[in-house]
Amino acid sequence: MQDPLTSLDTRIASYHDQLIAFLRKRVASDPEELAQEVWLRIHRAAPDLPDEAAFRAYMYTVARRLVIDRHRRQAARLELVSVDGQTLERLSQWTGGPDRDLEAREVLVVVTSTLEQMSPEMAQVFRWRVLEDVPFKVIAQRQGCPVNTALARMHRAVKKLSVALADAGLVREDP
Amino acid sequence: MTTPPSPCHHAETTTLLWLYGEIDDQHAAHVASCPDCSEVARLHADVLSLAAPSLRETPEPLAGRPLVEVSKGGEGVSLGWTLGALAVAATVLLAIGVVWMGSVESPSEPAVVRAPHPSASEVARLLVEDARDLEAASFDDLEDLSDNLEELSDDLDWLEESLASL
């Protein structure tokens, strides 16, 4: 029987490049660092994943969780003000270069417009959770609703943004 | 029109808490093996990877939007019945709560520590707030109306559970 660590080493060797490509599309900087975090989490959890399909699903699941975490942290540190020259300069720095200015502008317009079209409560849940890192429990307290309602508002907000971004041709391709 | 609820009950609850780092990584194995939860993870990661960088300091939603009608094909659908029904529901729930509490005999048994539940007046207040939310919301299409009614439904479920446990 193969040693679990050897097995993980083998899988890292097999999937590392795929993971880096996946992360590179979703984070602007340090995909390698994030990939190391993915492998570390998988190593710590030591999941029983006998087949390759299950392992790949687990790897991408952990990676998506860390992508969300990375963006949540970085969004809270950004200081964008509006769609003006200064904002775009900062956006281009964040998104990885001037080549992505146009996409950054389009995304900003679509996201802003979609948030404005949502119910105030739905948009507020999204802003609090993503930009201010407020836990859902606290959001629920602030809005005077059950946690499940806050979670439902968050999910609906994300679905609306997904549809709007897809309609604008701004979706990412899955690996 | 409306998206059917996800078959996995974790998809819009526990999985969201995990995705946003509010519970530990034990849930990862479930997400990886569950198509519904995997789809939720994909959706949130993809949207945040695009949207989060541009979100800081976006304008707050316009306050006080007065629209309370849904327009489709030039015909308006009045929500007056919804608000009226909510007001009636709030009153009935308040009455039920008050009557129930009035019918409870003074306890001769040792006090039992219960989990906190909202009072009847709080229940009524929440319903009235839902009605106010509907008044304040803007329904640009039927999907928006559906979202608001789903929220109302969520709150009513919770209120029913709260009343049942009073």
mmCIF file of C-alpha atoms in Angstrom, chain A:
data_model
loop_
_atom_site.group_PDB
_atom_site.id
_atom_site.type_symbol
_atom_site.label_atom_id
_atom_site.label_comp_id
_atom_site.label_asym_id
_atom_site.label_seq_id
_atom_site.Cartn_x
_atom_site.Cartn_y
_atom_site.Cartn_z
ATOM 1 C CA MET A 1 0.000 0.000 0.000
ATOM 2 C CA GLN A 2 1.285 3.436 -0.919
ATOM 3 C CA ASP A 3 2.350 5.839 1.802
ATOM 4 C CA PRO A 4 -0.193 8.702 2.079
ATOM 5 C CA LEU A 5 2.540 11.331 1.955
ATOM 6 C CA THR A 6 4.082 9.727 -1.100
ATOM 7 C CA SER A 7 0.642 9.623 -2.618
ATOM 8 C CA LEU A 8 0.143 13.315 -1.920
ATOM 9 C CA ASP A 9 3.568 14.123 -3.320
ATOM 10 C CA THR A 10 2.673 12.249 -6.471
ATOM 11 C CA ARG A 11 -0.575 14.137 -6.776
ATOM 12 C CA ILE A 12 1.085 17.473 -6.165
ATOM 13 C CA ALA A 13 3.478 16.678 -8.972
ATOM 14 C CA SER A 14 0.564 15.727 -11.200
ATOM 15 C CA TYR A 15 -1.778 18.617 -10.443
ATOM 16 C CA HIS A 16 0.374 21.548 -9.404
ATOM 17 C CA ASP A 17 0.511 23.125 -12.841
ATOM 18 C CA GLN A 18 -3.253 22.772 -13.277
ATOM 19 C CA LEU A 19 -3.785 24.335 -9.875
ATOM 20 C CA ILE A 20 -1.486 27.251 -10.683
ATOM 21 C CA ALA A 21 -3.345 27.863 -13.952
ATOM 22 C CA PHE A 22 -6.657 27.775 -12.099
ATOM 23 C CA LEU A 23 -5.438 30.227 -9.462
ATOM 24 C CA ARG A 24 -3.732 32.536 -11.943
ATOM 25 C CA LYS A 25 -7.111 33.246 -13.534
ATOM 26 C CA ARG A 26 -8.603 34.129 -10.176
ATOM 27 C CA VAL A 27 -5.972 35.989 -8.213
ATOM 28 C CA ALA A 28 -3.797 38.801 -9.459
ATOM 29 C CA SER A 29 -0.690 37.990 -7.489
ATOM 30 C CA ASP A 30 1.111 35.097 -5.853
ATOM 31 C CA PRO A 31 -0.779 32.124 -7.260
ATOM 32 C CA GLU A 32 2.195 30.006 -6.188
ATOM 33 C CA GLU A 33 1.779 31.070 -2.579
ATOM 34 C CA LEU A 34 -1.916 30.263 -2.697
ATOM 35 C CA ALA A 35 -1.181 26.875 -4.272
ATOM 36 C CA GLN A 36 1.141 26.063 -1.386
ATOM 37 C CA GLU A 37 -1.679 26.924 0.992
ATOM 38 C CA VAL A 38 -3.992 24.571 -0.907
ATOM 39 C CA TRP A 39 -1.494 21.705 -0.583
ATOM 40 C CA LEU A 40 -0.948 22.484 3.063
ATOM 41 C CA ARG A 41 -4.678 22.371 3.774
ATOM 42 C CA ILE A 42 -5.050 19.099 1.915
ATOM 43 C CA HIS A 43 -2.099 17.654 3.810
ATOM 44 C CA ARG A 44 -3.529 18.753 7.164
ATOM 45 C CA ALA A 45 -7.009 17.467 6.440
ATOM 46 C CA ALA A 46 -5.618 14.203 5.049
ATOM 47 C CA PRO A 47 -8.875 13.413 3.299
ATOM 48 C CA ASP A 48 -9.585 9.874 2.232
ATOM 49 C CA LEU A 49 -9.672 10.397 -1.512
ATOM 50 C CA PRO A 50 -9.018 7.102 -3.224
ATOM 51 C CA ASP A 51 -9.666 8.124 -6.813
ATOM 52 C CA GLU A 52 -8.307 10.929 -8.914
ATOM 53 C CA ALA A 53 -11.651 12.514 -9.710
ATOM 54 C CA ALA A 54 -12.461 12.888 -6.011
ATOM 55 C CA PHE A 55 -9.022 14.320 -5.356
ATOM 56 C CA ARG A 56 -9.332 16.887 -8.147
ATOM 57 C CA ALA A 57 -12.755 17.929 -6.868
ATOM 58 C CA TYR A 58 -11.369 18.322 -3.370
ATOM 59 C CA MET A 59 -8.349 20.283 -4.603
ATOM 60 C CA TYR A 60 -10.473 22.759 -6.565
ATOM 61 C CA THR A 61 -12.938 23.056 -3.687
ATOM 62 C CA VAL A 62 -10.186 24.024 -1.261
ATOM 63 C CA ALA A 63 -8.702 26.357 -3.872
ATOM 64 C CA ARG A 64 -12.040 28.137 -4.385
ATOM 65 C CA ARG A 65 -12.413 28.610 -0.655
ATOM 66 C CA LEU A 66 -8.968 30.218 -0.522
ATOM 67 C CA VAL A 67 -9.681 32.383 -3.575
ATOM 68 C CA ILE A 68 -12.725 33.775 -1.789
ATOM 69 C CA ASP A 69 -10.670 34.346 1.333
ATOM 70 C CA ARG A 70 -7.943 36.131 -0.612
ATOM 71 C CA HIS A 71 -10.396 38.460 -2.349
ATOM 72 C CA ARG A 72 -12.278 39.148 0.836
ATOM 73 C CA ARG A 73 -9.077 40.225 2.549
ATOM 74 C CA GLN A 74 -7.780 42.256 -0.374
ATOM 75 C CA ALA A 75 -11.084 43.965 -1.093
ATOM 76 C CA ALA A 76 -11.191 45.163 2.488
ATOM 77 C CA ARG A 77 -7.795 46.793 1.993
ATOM 78 C CA LEU A 78 -8.552 48.543 -1.277
ATOM 79 C CA GLU A 79 -9.292 52.230 -1.343
ATOM 80 C CA LEU A 80 -11.141 52.717 -4.565
ATOM 81 C CA VAL A 81 -13.316 55.780 -4.751
ATOM 82 C CA SER A 82 -15.124 55.931 -8.082
ATOM 83 C CA VAL A 83 -14.774 55.266 -11.769
ATOM 84 C CA ASP A 84 -12.191 57.913 -12.472
ATOM 85 C CA GLY A 85 -8.580 57.984 -13.508
ATOM 86 C CA GLN A 86 -7.312 57.455 -10.001
ATOM 87 C CA THR A 87 -9.564 54.484 -9.444
ATOM 88 C CA LEU A 88 -8.554 52.849 -12.675
ATOM 89 C CA GLU A 89 -4.907 53.307 -11.837
ATOM 90 C CA ARG A 90 -5.423 51.485 -8.600
ATOM 91 C CA LEU A 91 -7.544 48.850 -10.265
ATOM 92 C CA SER A 92 -4.900 48.182 -12.858
ATOM 93 C CA GLN A 93 -2.308 47.803 -10.142
ATOM 94 C CA TRP A 94 -4.533 45.370 -8.357
ATOM 95 C CA THR A 95 -5.684 43.363 -11.308
ATOM 96 C CA GLY A 96 -2.229 42.860 -12.714
ATOM 97 C CA GLY A 97 -1.547 45.488 -15.357
ATOM 98 C CA PRO A 98 -2.840 48.009 -17.847
ATOM 99 C CA ASP A 99 -4.008 45.258 -20.190
ATOM 100 C CA ARG A 100 -6.823 44.575 -17.795
ATOM 101 C CA ASP A 101 -7.964 48.181 -17.394
ATOM 102 C CA LEU A 102 -10.837 47.748 -19.783
ATOM 103 C CA GLU A 103 -12.092 44.626 -18.055
ATOM 104 C CA ALA A 104 -11.671 46.286 -14.657
ATOM 105 C CA ARG A 105 -13.769 49.236 -15.817
ATOM 106 C CA GLU A 106 -16.466 46.979 -17.228
ATOM 107 C CA VAL A 107 -16.580 44.871 -14.104
ATOM 108 C CA LEU A 108 -16.839 47.937 -11.905
ATOM 109 C CA VAL A 109 -19.734 49.307 -13.931
ATOM 110 C CA VAL A 110 -21.590 45.992 -13.991
ATOM 111 C CA VAL A 111 -21.052 45.300 -10.301
ATOM 112 C CA THR A 112 -22.053 48.782 -9.226
ATOM 113 C CA SER A 113 -25.147 48.764 -11.394
ATOM 114 C CA THR A 114 -26.204 45.309 -10.255
ATOM 115 C CA LEU A 115 -25.773 46.163 -6.580
ATOM 116 C CA GLU A 116 -27.898 49.275 -7.060
ATOM 117 C CA GLN A 117 -30.658 47.204 -8.604
ATOM 118 C CA MET A 118 -30.791 44.780 -5.686
ATOM 119 C CA SER A 119 -32.871 45.280 -2.604
ATOM 120 C CA PRO A 120 -30.908 47.403 -0.116
ATOM 121 C CA GLU A 121 -30.734 44.505 2.351
ATOM 122 C CA MET A 122 -29.321 42.121 -0.239
ATOM 123 C CA ALA A 123 -26.659 44.559 -1.429
ATOM 124 C CA GLN A 124 -25.773 45.448 2.149
ATOM 125 C CA VAL A 125 -25.171 41.811 3.100
ATOM 126 C CA PHE A 126 -22.816 41.472 0.141
ATOM 127 C CA ARG A 127 -20.923 44.665 0.950
ATOM 128 C CA TRP A 128 -20.598 43.895 4.646
ATOM 129 C CA ARG A 129 -19.438 40.321 4.081
ATOM 130 C CA VAL A 130 -17.043 40.979 1.207
ATOM 131 C CA LEU A 131 -15.709 44.441 1.933
ATOM 132 C CA GLU A 132 -15.842 44.707 5.695
ATOM 133 C CA ASP A 133 -15.416 41.050 6.594
ATOM 134 C CA VAL A 134 -18.450 41.124 8.861
ATOM 135 C CA PRO A 135 -19.529 37.587 9.881
ATOM 136 C CA PHE A 136 -22.983 36.456 8.808
ATOM 137 C CA LYS A 137 -24.090 36.162 12.418
ATOM 138 C CA VAL A 138 -23.314 39.830 13.012
ATOM 139 C CA ILE A 139 -24.951 40.819 9.726
ATOM 140 C CA ALA A 140 -28.079 38.966 10.802
ATOM 141 C CA GLN A 141 -28.076 40.850 14.093
ATOM 142 C CA ARG A 142 -27.637 44.172 12.303
ATOM 143 C CA GLN A 143 -30.478 43.425 9.910
ATOM 144 C CA GLY A 144 -32.715 41.913 12.587
ATOM 145 C CA CYS A 145 -33.157 38.668 10.694
ATOM 146 C CA PRO A 146 -32.181 35.001 11.114
ATOM 147 C CA VAL A 147 -28.703 33.978 9.943
ATOM 148 C CA ASN A 148 -30.278 31.836 7.230
ATOM 149 C CA THR A 149 -31.982 34.914 5.799
ATOM 150 C CA ALA A 150 -28.650 36.747 5.687
ATOM 151 C CA LEU A 151 -27.082 33.723 3.983
ATOM 152 C CA ALA A 152 -29.936 33.548 1.484
ATOM 153 C CA ARG A 153 -29.538 37.248 0.698
ATOM 154 C CA MET A 154 -25.815 36.745 0.125
ATOM 155 C CA HIS A 155 -26.359 33.835 -2.203
ATOM 156 C CA ARG A 156 -29.028 35.667 -4.202
ATOM 157 C CA ALA A 157 -26.736 38.677 -4.489
ATOM 158 C CA VAL A 158 -23.934 36.504 -5.851
ATOM 159 C CA LYS A 159 -26.303 34.816 -8.296
ATOM 160 C CA LYS A 160 -27.454 38.191 -9.585
ATOM 161 C CA LEU A 161 -23.874 39.381 -9.986
ATOM 162 C CA SER A 162 -22.995 36.153 -11.772
ATOM 163 C CA VAL A 163 -25.830 36.601 -14.257
ATOM 164 C CA ALA A 164 -24.936 40.256 -14.826
ATOM 165 C CA LEU A 165 -21.251 39.481 -15.344
ATOM 166 C CA ALA A 166 -22.108 36.625 -17.699
ATOM 167 C CA ASP A 167 -24.479 38.850 -19.673
ATOM 168 C CA ALA A 168 -21.638 41.348 -20.029
ATOM 169 C CA GLY A 169 -19.294 38.598 -21.236
ATOM 170 C CA LEU A 170 -17.063 38.905 -18.207
ATOM 171 C CA VAL A 171 -17.213 35.387 -16.772
ATOM 172 C CA ARG A 172 -14.177 33.268 -16.077
ATOM 173 C CA GLU A 173 -13.701 29.952 -17.794
ATOM 174 C CA ASP A 174 -13.682 26.850 -15.659
ATOM 175 C CA PRO A 175 -10.621 24.597 -15.844
#
